[in-house]
Amino acid sequence: MDRPPSRADAELTVHFTDALDAAPVEDRVLVRIRTEYAGGGWTVEDSALWSTTGRLLALAGQARVLRNGSRAAHGDG
């Protein structure tokens, strides 16, 4: 059975918008996470959090190191 690759965060940056000051946030938010790059033992991901009314609440960027011999860490997947 293949195990998912282990990941260590190398960098995480979060930027909150002023929408959090304007009004309370509902119980739910939409989170979009997109992998912009994966290869050479790294992944780079961008995220956005949106309220149910369409307000952008936060943006985030994250770089991760892939470990444990995963195929993506070797550029194979």
XYZ file of C-alpha atoms in Angstrom, residues 35-77:
43
model
C -0.866 23.796 -6.634
C 1.067 26.167 -8.870
C 4.188 24.019 -9.104
C 5.240 20.501 -8.122
C 8.624 19.089 -8.988
C 12.204 18.734 -7.905
C 11.133 17.871 -4.363
C 8.989 21.006 -3.907
C 5.369 22.097 -4.156
C 4.152 25.686 -4.225
C 0.485 26.327 -3.400
C -1.755 29.387 -3.435
C -4.965 29.620 -1.400
C -7.914 32.014 -1.186
C -10.699 32.137 1.410
C -14.081 33.606 0.405
C -17.201 34.305 2.464
C -20.581 32.940 1.410
C -21.450 36.460 0.250
C -18.422 36.637 -2.059
C -16.069 38.690 0.113
C -12.375 37.813 -0.227
C -11.219 37.160 3.341
C -7.608 36.036 2.981
C -4.895 34.980 0.553
C -2.103 32.541 1.374
C 0.996 31.114 -0.257
C 2.867 28.039 0.853
C 6.049 26.246 -0.227
C 6.589 22.663 0.893
C 9.415 20.168 0.692
C 8.353 16.645 -0.337
C 10.006 13.825 1.610
C 10.046 10.020 2.018
C 10.984 9.213 -1.577
C 7.657 10.240 -3.094
C 7.462 10.113 -6.885
C 6.822 13.881 -7.061
C 9.982 14.482 -5.003
C 11.984 12.814 -7.755
C 10.233 14.617 -10.596
C 8.292 11.492 -11.651
C 4.763 12.587 -10.821
